[in-house]
């Protein structure tokens, strides 16, 4: 301990609120520095101060200003003691008084600090630094400006100053601090100091701020300290090694052996530090540490400290899956520990280790599950939470455990702790299968009704995601599921509108059988005017509206839909959804008209065939014949001419105000529909009011229009397979550009609007394109869908990437040929329909279509970029683990596997020998300042030399020396960089486990 | 790394001590502390002491008016961290004698020093109260 740091103490007047401080025998750290007082005015409290101390009063250069400051701010009677130069304590007290507001006070204080810190007197400087630390730590004030001053204080010979400087440095320095390089020598000096506290401070600091350069330059010092005979220093050196390894992997070659030696230390302090380091290292790359398993095993069996046991268990959790023999050996001690220990933390670690890494060992798992159950039923919410957590780990492999504890789980759903609720919800969802999905969902929906909004949505979200997993894998009864969706959307707190919307549409597209039920659910949602007021439901309503328009033929009463879609309260909807409402109303209207005039009027057989095949017939334009065979002809309210007239009136009434809408989409749709109504109205009114043959003549025209529009709307939509593109035969004469790299840049500048007013993805868009283009032809309205025009523009610019124009005409007007197989798969209206759907692994409909190149490009990006990122990560990790492997496996990794198994003891012996060798080496290394790392590097890049060494390990030192000579010519840094770029040799992975385990 | 940060926050949400074992900028720290404090202080006695936040797990415990919050990696043993918090409080209690928020406020540097004795580079290196306090007492005596 530096005796120079003894400071004469002055008892500062204690804060009256703190009686404790006075009784406290230990002086406060602040009192180490109150050697300076600015001014001194008479104060009763200070009269008691011994006169001998008065000589210490010095006037600071900033006195006048701070004097006025003191006077003005601190005139309160309780602040009479603020006569000293402001120490940290004064600062804190001032902050607590809050006479002028915190911000103002702090900025004044900072101003002072900025001045004080420039002082040449180290005591003033360090006090200022200490104050700055306080403000930075608790009040988020930048202290980077003081970086250099901290270094200056660091050079002080006094320990108390040094302490402050190290404190400041570890709080504020980071990799990009400019003066970081200047600290190297200070650290080196302190690391080699004889004062163990100085060493400890500098190690502590190094563990916080070490970067590549510091780690490299100070490796020799850390290496020396690793075998220091002062335990206090050694354990710190061990702990700092982790950071050094991380920053400068080559240091592994120097320090690793000594680190391993510390594993054999029996001192619990050292052991706990070493085990901590290894558990961190093993997390990153467990395989490299397999050879150390015997040491860890010994620690596990012998350890008396729970903390160490926990860390060793963590290591084994990582190692065991890699080596079954090791797992065999370790599982018993772990179970023993689990039975015997009284510490819950250790018990839990055992349980977690068993369920993560020993899940094949039936008896161990049973024991662990027993313990988990104890946790689950415990009163303590912490244990309960951890029990659930452990259960969720087991769930992936042993689902039976979860169902065994079903009651507890269901009960936990109403726990006061949201974390426990969510954890148990996850577990309940893990139990869901196609057999119990209905019951579980029912229970959960009931819980959702009762619980708070947050958890309610958590429940709904997990039901939705579980049920839709793998294209609704677990759903058998879709009618049930669709009505569940309807039920969920009516739950008051439901905010999952978007997801429900997606699923409504997705199911509508994918599952034909469910459409009648879907329409029924949609109707229930649409006709309830109360729902329109809930903004969370708007997305669901938009799906319902879309469903009602798309599948109106299943409706019992389309007129009801019309009324629902055009009800006055729809004005509450956002414009984008309003547009969908209008579009759907259009579809429903066309359907009604079609039923009334075309089907009702024509004497052609209205075959009430329920076959869905007919939809496809519809998609082919088959002219006058029109076997408009709708599945559901059972419209309960027959559509008469009169009701049509009413309907048209209703449309006009509801939509005419929208012609002035500010939203283009709404306006346009309304105009479309009204235009259509105008067209039809004439005919319809005439036909109802005039003579038969007159109406027949006019009716023909109207019928024609209706039929055309109806045909346009009744084209089937289906999901598109991801592999659809592959099914398109490449036409003759089309040469595909081999290098499509430039495609990305071409497509990059065409940003198709991602948030279309059609929220339901691509296929429907396609449909609208076609319907609109039909309309355009028929009605000459000249309206172009946005995406069509964009597509056309794109096509014009990059015609190269398009199919020949004749073909593409087909694509834009008709359904893409690629979909045909999928559609046909859809058409079988039996139970195998869904099975086929899943078997074909149809992707969600949002997936790209070949006629729209941009999404495809995005997909390519994903494929390309991911592996690259992973690779980079690996290579960084590898530099550390590669070094570790080189050390641990040493020359052994070139022995053939068979020969090693013949040498039962060579492993350990060889290791011992290597220990000695490295020690010798490292001693040299201390002298020549870390050159050995580059030397060892050299070893490994020369296979020849390595083989040589294998033959005769005794000659090794000599060779090393030779190599050192040869390598010392090269600049060290350059080499280390070279090394980092070299691909790492991964030693053979098999049979690295020492033979004692066999 | 095990422990990522240690925070002491009072009931009003004011930070009383902050120790980070990885570098965060002031802005990141401010945001992180704000989020955590909001999350943890809202919880009551019947709720468990573990909160998941971003990629950390926060283990916290309340002693009188002061919350001790420790941010750890996801695979760290929660119960062991709770024990660590308790050890920290006991150590401070032994040193200050019936420790309270004010002790930590006015002796922030010493509290930091105690933490440094216990935790290094995010891993716990010392769990014996006597071992933690002896260097501090020595230094006090010497200075």
Short mmCIF file of N, CA and C in Angstrom, two decimals, chain A residues 1 5-7 18 20-21 26-30 89 92-93 96 134 136-138 140-142 159 163-164 167 171-174 197 201 203-204 207-208 232 235-236 239 242-243 269 272 280 283 307 311 314 344-345 348-349 352 381-382 385-386 416-419, chain B residues 1-2 15-21 23 26 29-30 33 43 45-52 57 74-80 82-83 95-98 100 102-103 105-110 112-113 116-117 119-121 124-126 131 135 138-140 142-143:
data_model
loop_
_atom_site.label_atom_id
_atom_site.label_comp_id
_atom_site.label_asym_id
_atom_site.label_seq_id
_atom_site.Cartn_x
_atom_site.Cartn_y
_atom_site.Cartn_z
N UNK A 1 0.85 -1.20 0.00
CA UNK A 1 0.00 0.00 0.00
C UNK A 1 0.89 1.24 0.00
N UNK A 5 -0.16 7.89 0.10
CA UNK A 5 -1.57 8.26 -0.12
C UNK A 5 -2.29 8.56 1.18
N UNK A 6 -1.55 8.53 2.25
CA UNK A 6 -2.20 8.86 3.52
C UNK A 6 -2.53 10.34 3.54
N UNK A 7 -3.74 10.62 3.72
CA UNK A 7 -4.18 12.00 3.69
C UNK A 7 -4.67 12.34 5.09
N UNK A 18 -28.12 11.99 7.96
CA UNK A 18 -27.44 10.72 8.03
C UNK A 18 -26.71 10.60 9.35
N UNK A 20 -25.84 7.86 10.52
CA UNK A 20 -24.98 6.70 10.44
C UNK A 20 -23.53 7.07 10.15
N UNK A 21 -23.40 8.04 9.29
CA UNK A 21 -22.07 8.35 8.82
C UNK A 21 -21.14 8.73 9.97
N UNK A 26 -15.28 4.14 9.32
CA UNK A 26 -14.51 4.27 8.09
C UNK A 26 -14.76 5.62 7.46
N UNK A 27 -13.72 6.26 7.04
CA UNK A 27 -13.92 7.56 6.42
C UNK A 27 -14.52 7.40 5.03
N UNK A 28 -15.23 8.38 4.62
CA UNK A 28 -15.82 8.29 3.29
C UNK A 28 -14.74 8.56 2.26
N UNK A 29 -14.90 8.01 1.07
CA UNK A 29 -13.86 8.21 0.07
C UNK A 29 -13.71 9.67 -0.31
N UNK A 30 -14.78 10.36 -0.15
CA UNK A 30 -14.73 11.77 -0.54
C UNK A 30 -13.80 12.53 0.40
N UNK A 89 -19.11 15.09 -2.36
CA UNK A 89 -20.19 15.09 -1.39
C UNK A 89 -21.00 16.38 -1.47
N UNK A 92 -23.25 16.14 -4.38
CA UNK A 92 -24.42 15.30 -4.17
C UNK A 92 -25.44 16.02 -3.30
N UNK A 93 -24.92 16.66 -2.27
CA UNK A 93 -25.84 17.38 -1.40
C UNK A 93 -26.56 18.47 -2.16
N UNK A 96 -29.22 17.18 -4.14
CA UNK A 96 -30.38 16.79 -3.34
C UNK A 96 -31.21 17.99 -2.90
N UNK A 134 -19.30 10.77 -11.33
CA UNK A 134 -20.61 10.67 -10.70
C UNK A 134 -21.69 11.17 -11.66
N UNK A 136 -21.54 11.47 -14.84
CA UNK A 136 -21.64 10.64 -16.04
C UNK A 136 -22.39 9.35 -15.73
N UNK A 137 -22.09 8.79 -14.57
CA UNK A 137 -22.67 7.50 -14.24
C UNK A 137 -24.16 7.60 -13.94
N UNK A 138 -24.54 8.63 -13.25
CA UNK A 138 -25.94 8.69 -12.82
C UNK A 138 -26.78 9.70 -13.58
N UNK A 140 -25.95 10.77 -16.88
CA UNK A 140 -25.71 10.65 -18.32
C UNK A 140 -25.06 11.88 -18.93
N UNK A 141 -23.99 12.34 -18.29
CA UNK A 141 -23.29 13.44 -18.93
C UNK A 141 -21.99 12.94 -19.54
N UNK A 142 -21.75 13.42 -20.72
CA UNK A 142 -20.59 12.95 -21.47
C UNK A 142 -19.32 13.31 -20.71
N UNK A 159 -1.90 6.46 -4.55
CA UNK A 159 -2.86 5.41 -4.84
C UNK A 159 -4.28 5.94 -4.95
N UNK A 163 -6.74 5.35 -8.06
CA UNK A 163 -8.01 4.65 -7.94
C UNK A 163 -9.10 5.42 -8.70
N UNK A 164 -9.09 6.71 -8.48
CA UNK A 164 -10.10 7.53 -9.16
C UNK A 164 -9.89 7.48 -10.66
N UNK A 167 -11.06 4.26 -12.05
CA UNK A 167 -12.51 4.25 -12.01
C UNK A 167 -13.07 5.02 -13.21
N UNK A 171 -15.00 3.53 -16.60
CA UNK A 171 -16.37 3.97 -16.90
C UNK A 171 -16.48 4.57 -18.29
N UNK A 172 -15.43 5.25 -18.72
CA UNK A 172 -15.65 6.07 -19.91
C UNK A 172 -14.88 5.64 -21.14
N UNK A 173 -13.84 4.84 -21.00
CA UNK A 173 -13.07 4.51 -22.19
C UNK A 173 -13.74 3.39 -22.98
N UNK A 174 -13.59 3.45 -24.25
CA UNK A 174 -14.07 2.36 -25.10
C UNK A 174 -13.17 2.29 -26.31
N UNK A 197 -2.68 -4.16 -4.98
CA UNK A 197 -3.91 -3.43 -5.26
C UNK A 197 -3.79 -2.63 -6.54
N UNK A 201 -6.15 -3.12 -9.67
CA UNK A 201 -6.86 -2.03 -10.33
C UNK A 201 -6.61 -2.04 -11.83
N UNK A 203 -5.71 -4.55 -13.67
CA UNK A 203 -6.34 -5.71 -14.30
C UNK A 203 -7.83 -5.46 -14.51
N UNK A 204 -8.42 -4.90 -13.48
CA UNK A 204 -9.83 -4.58 -13.57
C UNK A 204 -10.09 -3.65 -14.75
N UNK A 207 -9.77 -5.37 -18.04
CA UNK A 207 -10.91 -6.22 -18.37
C UNK A 207 -12.06 -5.41 -18.95
N UNK A 208 -12.05 -4.12 -18.71
CA UNK A 208 -13.13 -3.31 -19.24
C UNK A 208 -12.81 -2.66 -20.56
N UNK A 232 -4.97 -13.07 -4.77
CA UNK A 232 -5.80 -11.91 -5.07
C UNK A 232 -5.54 -11.42 -6.49
N UNK A 235 -6.41 -14.49 -9.37
CA UNK A 235 -7.80 -14.71 -9.79
C UNK A 235 -8.26 -13.61 -10.74
N UNK A 236 -7.75 -12.41 -10.51
CA UNK A 236 -8.10 -11.34 -11.41
C UNK A 236 -7.46 -11.51 -12.79
N UNK A 239 -9.48 -13.89 -14.64
CA UNK A 239 -10.73 -13.33 -15.16
C UNK A 239 -10.48 -12.42 -16.36
N UNK A 242 -10.12 -13.82 -20.26
CA UNK A 242 -11.24 -13.99 -21.18
C UNK A 242 -11.32 -12.85 -22.19
N UNK A 243 -11.19 -11.66 -21.65
CA UNK A 243 -11.29 -10.50 -22.53
C UNK A 243 -10.09 -10.44 -23.48
N UNK A 269 -11.16 -19.59 -4.76
CA UNK A 269 -11.19 -18.29 -5.45
C UNK A 269 -10.71 -18.44 -6.88
N UNK A 272 -13.02 -20.71 -9.03
CA UNK A 272 -14.27 -20.12 -9.49
C UNK A 272 -14.00 -19.18 -10.66
N UNK A 280 -17.52 -19.57 -20.19
CA UNK A 280 -17.76 -18.60 -21.26
C UNK A 280 -17.14 -19.08 -22.57
N UNK A 283 -19.04 -21.87 -24.20
CA UNK A 283 -20.29 -21.46 -24.83
C UNK A 283 -20.07 -21.21 -26.32
N UNK A 307 -21.49 -22.21 -6.58
CA UNK A 307 -21.25 -21.34 -7.73
C UNK A 307 -20.38 -22.05 -8.76
N UNK A 311 -21.29 -23.43 -12.69
CA UNK A 311 -20.52 -23.10 -13.89
C UNK A 311 -20.05 -24.37 -14.59
N UNK A 314 -22.73 -25.90 -16.52
CA UNK A 314 -22.93 -25.19 -17.79
C UNK A 314 -21.97 -25.71 -18.85
N UNK A 344 -31.38 -24.26 -4.21
CA UNK A 344 -32.30 -24.26 -5.34
C UNK A 344 -31.61 -23.87 -6.64
N UNK A 345 -30.65 -22.95 -6.52
CA UNK A 345 -29.98 -22.51 -7.74
C UNK A 345 -29.24 -23.67 -8.39
N UNK A 348 -31.69 -26.20 -9.78
CA UNK A 348 -32.26 -25.78 -11.05
C UNK A 348 -31.25 -25.94 -12.18
N UNK A 349 -29.99 -25.65 -11.88
CA UNK A 349 -28.99 -25.80 -12.93
C UNK A 349 -28.87 -27.27 -13.34
N UNK A 352 -31.82 -28.06 -15.47
CA UNK A 352 -31.70 -27.47 -16.80
C UNK A 352 -30.66 -28.23 -17.62
N UNK A 381 -43.13 -17.37 -6.78
CA UNK A 381 -43.32 -17.17 -8.22
C UNK A 381 -42.03 -17.39 -9.01
N UNK A 382 -40.89 -17.14 -8.37
CA UNK A 382 -39.63 -17.34 -9.08
C UNK A 382 -39.45 -18.80 -9.47
N UNK A 385 -41.91 -19.84 -12.15
CA UNK A 385 -41.49 -19.37 -13.48
C UNK A 385 -40.38 -20.25 -14.03
N UNK A 386 -39.41 -20.55 -13.18
CA UNK A 386 -38.30 -21.36 -13.64
C UNK A 386 -38.77 -22.78 -13.98
N UNK A 416 -51.09 -14.10 -11.23
CA UNK A 416 -50.97 -12.62 -11.25
C UNK A 416 -49.78 -12.12 -12.07
N UNK A 417 -48.81 -12.98 -12.33
CA UNK A 417 -47.62 -12.53 -13.03
C UNK A 417 -47.74 -12.75 -14.54
N UNK A 418 -47.68 -11.69 -15.31
CA UNK A 418 -47.80 -11.85 -16.76
C UNK A 418 -46.71 -12.76 -17.36
N UNK A 419 -45.52 -12.72 -16.79
CA UNK A 419 -44.46 -13.58 -17.32
C UNK A 419 -44.81 -15.05 -17.18
N UNK B 1 -20.62 -13.84 -21.36
CA UNK B 1 -20.08 -12.86 -20.43
C UNK B 1 -20.80 -12.94 -19.09
N UNK B 2 -21.90 -13.63 -19.06
CA UNK B 2 -22.63 -13.73 -17.80
C UNK B 2 -23.36 -12.45 -17.49
N UNK B 15 -31.58 6.36 -11.11
CA UNK B 15 -30.47 5.42 -11.03
C UNK B 15 -29.53 5.86 -9.91
N UNK B 16 -29.16 4.91 -9.08
CA UNK B 16 -28.24 5.22 -7.99
C UNK B 16 -26.86 4.63 -8.23
N UNK B 17 -26.83 3.62 -9.05
CA UNK B 17 -25.53 3.06 -9.43
C UNK B 17 -25.73 2.34 -10.76
N UNK B 18 -24.75 2.48 -11.63
CA UNK B 18 -24.84 1.78 -12.90
C UNK B 18 -23.46 1.25 -13.25
N UNK B 19 -23.40 -0.02 -13.44
CA UNK B 19 -22.12 -0.62 -13.81
C UNK B 19 -22.36 -1.49 -15.04
N UNK B 20 -21.67 -1.18 -16.11
CA UNK B 20 -21.85 -1.95 -17.34
C UNK B 20 -20.59 -2.73 -17.66
N UNK B 21 -20.77 -3.93 -18.14
CA UNK B 21 -19.60 -4.72 -18.49
C UNK B 21 -19.40 -4.81 -20.00
N UNK B 23 -19.53 -1.93 -23.44
CA UNK B 23 -19.62 -0.51 -23.69
C UNK B 23 -20.95 -0.15 -24.34
N UNK B 26 -23.92 6.78 -24.02
CA UNK B 26 -24.81 7.37 -23.03
C UNK B 26 -26.26 7.26 -23.45
N UNK B 29 -27.51 3.83 -23.00
CA UNK B 29 -27.69 3.56 -21.58
C UNK B 29 -28.97 4.20 -21.08
N UNK B 30 -29.16 5.43 -21.48
CA UNK B 30 -30.34 6.14 -21.00
C UNK B 30 -31.60 5.40 -21.44
N UNK B 33 -31.90 1.97 -19.54
CA UNK B 33 -32.30 2.12 -18.15
C UNK B 33 -33.76 2.53 -18.05
N UNK B 43 -43.81 -3.96 -11.52
CA UNK B 43 -44.19 -5.30 -11.07
C UNK B 43 -44.38 -5.31 -9.55
N UNK B 45 -45.13 -7.62 -5.75
CA UNK B 45 -44.45 -8.64 -4.94
C UNK B 45 -44.80 -10.06 -5.37
N UNK B 46 -46.02 -10.24 -5.87
CA UNK B 46 -46.42 -11.61 -6.22
C UNK B 46 -45.86 -12.07 -7.56
N UNK B 47 -45.18 -11.17 -8.22
CA UNK B 47 -44.68 -11.55 -9.53
C UNK B 47 -43.22 -11.96 -9.42
N UNK B 48 -42.81 -12.76 -10.37
CA UNK B 48 -41.47 -13.32 -10.26
C UNK B 48 -40.42 -12.25 -10.57
N UNK B 49 -39.19 -12.54 -10.19
CA UNK B 49 -38.14 -11.52 -10.28
C UNK B 49 -37.38 -11.55 -11.59
N UNK B 50 -37.94 -12.18 -12.59
CA UNK B 50 -37.21 -12.29 -13.84
C UNK B 50 -38.01 -11.64 -14.95
N UNK B 51 -37.33 -10.84 -15.70
CA UNK B 51 -37.99 -10.16 -16.81
C UNK B 51 -37.11 -10.31 -18.03
N UNK B 52 -37.73 -10.66 -19.13
CA UNK B 52 -36.93 -10.71 -20.35
C UNK B 52 -37.02 -9.36 -21.03
N UNK B 57 -31.76 -11.02 -19.90
CA UNK B 57 -32.73 -11.40 -18.90
C UNK B 57 -32.39 -10.52 -17.71
N UNK B 74 -28.91 -14.95 -21.50
CA UNK B 74 -30.10 -15.78 -21.35
C UNK B 74 -29.86 -17.12 -20.68
N UNK B 75 -28.66 -17.64 -20.75
CA UNK B 75 -28.49 -18.95 -20.12
C UNK B 75 -27.86 -18.85 -18.73
N UNK B 76 -27.84 -17.67 -18.20
CA UNK B 76 -27.31 -17.52 -16.84
C UNK B 76 -28.35 -18.06 -15.84
N UNK B 77 -27.84 -18.55 -14.73
CA UNK B 77 -28.72 -19.12 -13.71
C UNK B 77 -29.37 -18.00 -12.89
N UNK B 78 -30.68 -17.90 -13.02
CA UNK B 78 -31.38 -16.78 -12.40
C UNK B 78 -31.28 -16.80 -10.88
N UNK B 79 -31.42 -17.99 -10.34
CA UNK B 79 -31.41 -18.08 -8.88
C UNK B 79 -30.04 -17.72 -8.33
N UNK B 80 -29.01 -18.12 -9.06
CA UNK B 80 -27.66 -17.78 -8.60
C UNK B 80 -27.47 -16.27 -8.61
N UNK B 82 -29.83 -14.10 -8.16
CA UNK B 82 -30.55 -13.58 -6.99
C UNK B 82 -29.69 -13.71 -5.74
N UNK B 83 -29.01 -14.85 -5.64
CA UNK B 83 -28.12 -15.03 -4.50
C UNK B 83 -26.99 -14.01 -4.54
N UNK B 95 -20.37 -3.55 5.52
CA UNK B 95 -19.43 -2.45 5.43
C UNK B 95 -20.02 -1.16 5.99
N UNK B 96 -21.20 -0.83 5.55
CA UNK B 96 -21.78 0.46 5.94
C UNK B 96 -22.54 0.35 7.26
N UNK B 97 -22.96 -0.84 7.59
CA UNK B 97 -23.78 -1.01 8.77
C UNK B 97 -25.19 -0.54 8.49
N UNK B 98 -26.09 -1.45 8.36
CA UNK B 98 -27.47 -1.11 8.04
C UNK B 98 -27.54 -0.18 6.82
N UNK B 100 -28.24 1.88 3.51
CA UNK B 100 -29.45 2.45 2.92
C UNK B 100 -29.07 3.18 1.62
N UNK B 102 -28.86 6.19 0.89
CA UNK B 102 -27.93 7.32 1.02
C UNK B 102 -26.48 6.86 1.05
N UNK B 103 -26.24 5.72 1.68
CA UNK B 103 -24.87 5.21 1.72
C UNK B 103 -24.34 5.01 0.32
N UNK B 105 -25.47 6.42 -2.38
CA UNK B 105 -25.36 7.71 -3.06
C UNK B 105 -24.06 8.42 -2.72
N UNK B 106 -23.77 8.45 -1.42
CA UNK B 106 -22.63 9.23 -1.00
C UNK B 106 -21.32 8.46 -1.09
N UNK B 107 -21.42 7.17 -1.29
CA UNK B 107 -20.19 6.38 -1.40
C UNK B 107 -20.23 5.57 -2.68
N UNK B 108 -20.64 6.24 -3.72
CA UNK B 108 -20.80 5.55 -4.99
C UNK B 108 -19.51 4.86 -5.40
N UNK B 109 -18.42 5.56 -5.20
CA UNK B 109 -17.16 5.02 -5.65
C UNK B 109 -16.83 3.74 -4.90
N UNK B 110 -17.17 3.74 -3.63
CA UNK B 110 -16.87 2.55 -2.83
C UNK B 110 -17.78 1.39 -3.24
N UNK B 112 -18.91 0.93 -6.16
CA UNK B 112 -18.31 0.44 -7.41
C UNK B 112 -17.13 -0.47 -7.10
N UNK B 113 -16.37 -0.04 -6.13
CA UNK B 113 -15.18 -0.81 -5.83
C UNK B 113 -15.55 -2.19 -5.30
N UNK B 116 -16.46 -4.25 -8.10
CA UNK B 116 -15.29 -4.67 -8.86
C UNK B 116 -14.59 -5.84 -8.18
N UNK B 117 -14.66 -5.85 -6.85
CA UNK B 117 -14.08 -6.98 -6.15
C UNK B 117 -14.85 -8.26 -6.44
N UNK B 119 -17.16 -8.82 -9.14
CA UNK B 119 -17.41 -9.17 -10.53
C UNK B 119 -16.28 -8.63 -11.39
N UNK B 120 -15.81 -9.46 -12.26
CA UNK B 120 -14.81 -8.97 -13.21
C UNK B 120 -15.20 -9.44 -14.59
N UNK B 121 -15.19 -8.52 -15.49
CA UNK B 121 -15.47 -8.87 -16.87
C UNK B 121 -16.77 -9.66 -16.98
N UNK B 124 -18.53 -13.60 -11.98
CA UNK B 124 -18.36 -13.41 -10.54
C UNK B 124 -17.06 -14.09 -10.10
N UNK B 125 -16.18 -13.31 -9.47
CA UNK B 125 -14.89 -13.87 -9.09
C UNK B 125 -14.75 -14.05 -7.58
N UNK B 126 -15.59 -13.42 -6.83
CA UNK B 126 -15.39 -13.52 -5.39
C UNK B 126 -16.75 -13.57 -4.70
N UNK B 131 -13.36 -11.62 2.00
CA UNK B 131 -12.40 -11.37 0.92
C UNK B 131 -12.73 -10.10 0.15
N UNK B 135 -9.68 -5.83 1.12
CA UNK B 135 -8.90 -4.81 0.41
C UNK B 135 -9.48 -3.41 0.59
N UNK B 138 -8.45 -2.21 3.91
CA UNK B 138 -7.02 -1.91 3.87
C UNK B 138 -6.76 -0.55 3.23
N UNK B 139 -7.41 -0.35 2.12
CA UNK B 139 -7.20 0.91 1.40
C UNK B 139 -7.71 2.09 2.20
N UNK B 140 -8.82 1.85 2.86
CA UNK B 140 -9.36 2.93 3.71
C UNK B 140 -8.37 3.30 4.79
N UNK B 142 -5.22 2.85 4.77
CA UNK B 142 -3.99 3.45 4.24
C UNK B 142 -4.21 4.87 3.77
N UNK B 143 -5.41 5.17 3.33
CA UNK B 143 -5.58 6.50 2.72
C UNK B 143 -6.07 7.53 3.73
#
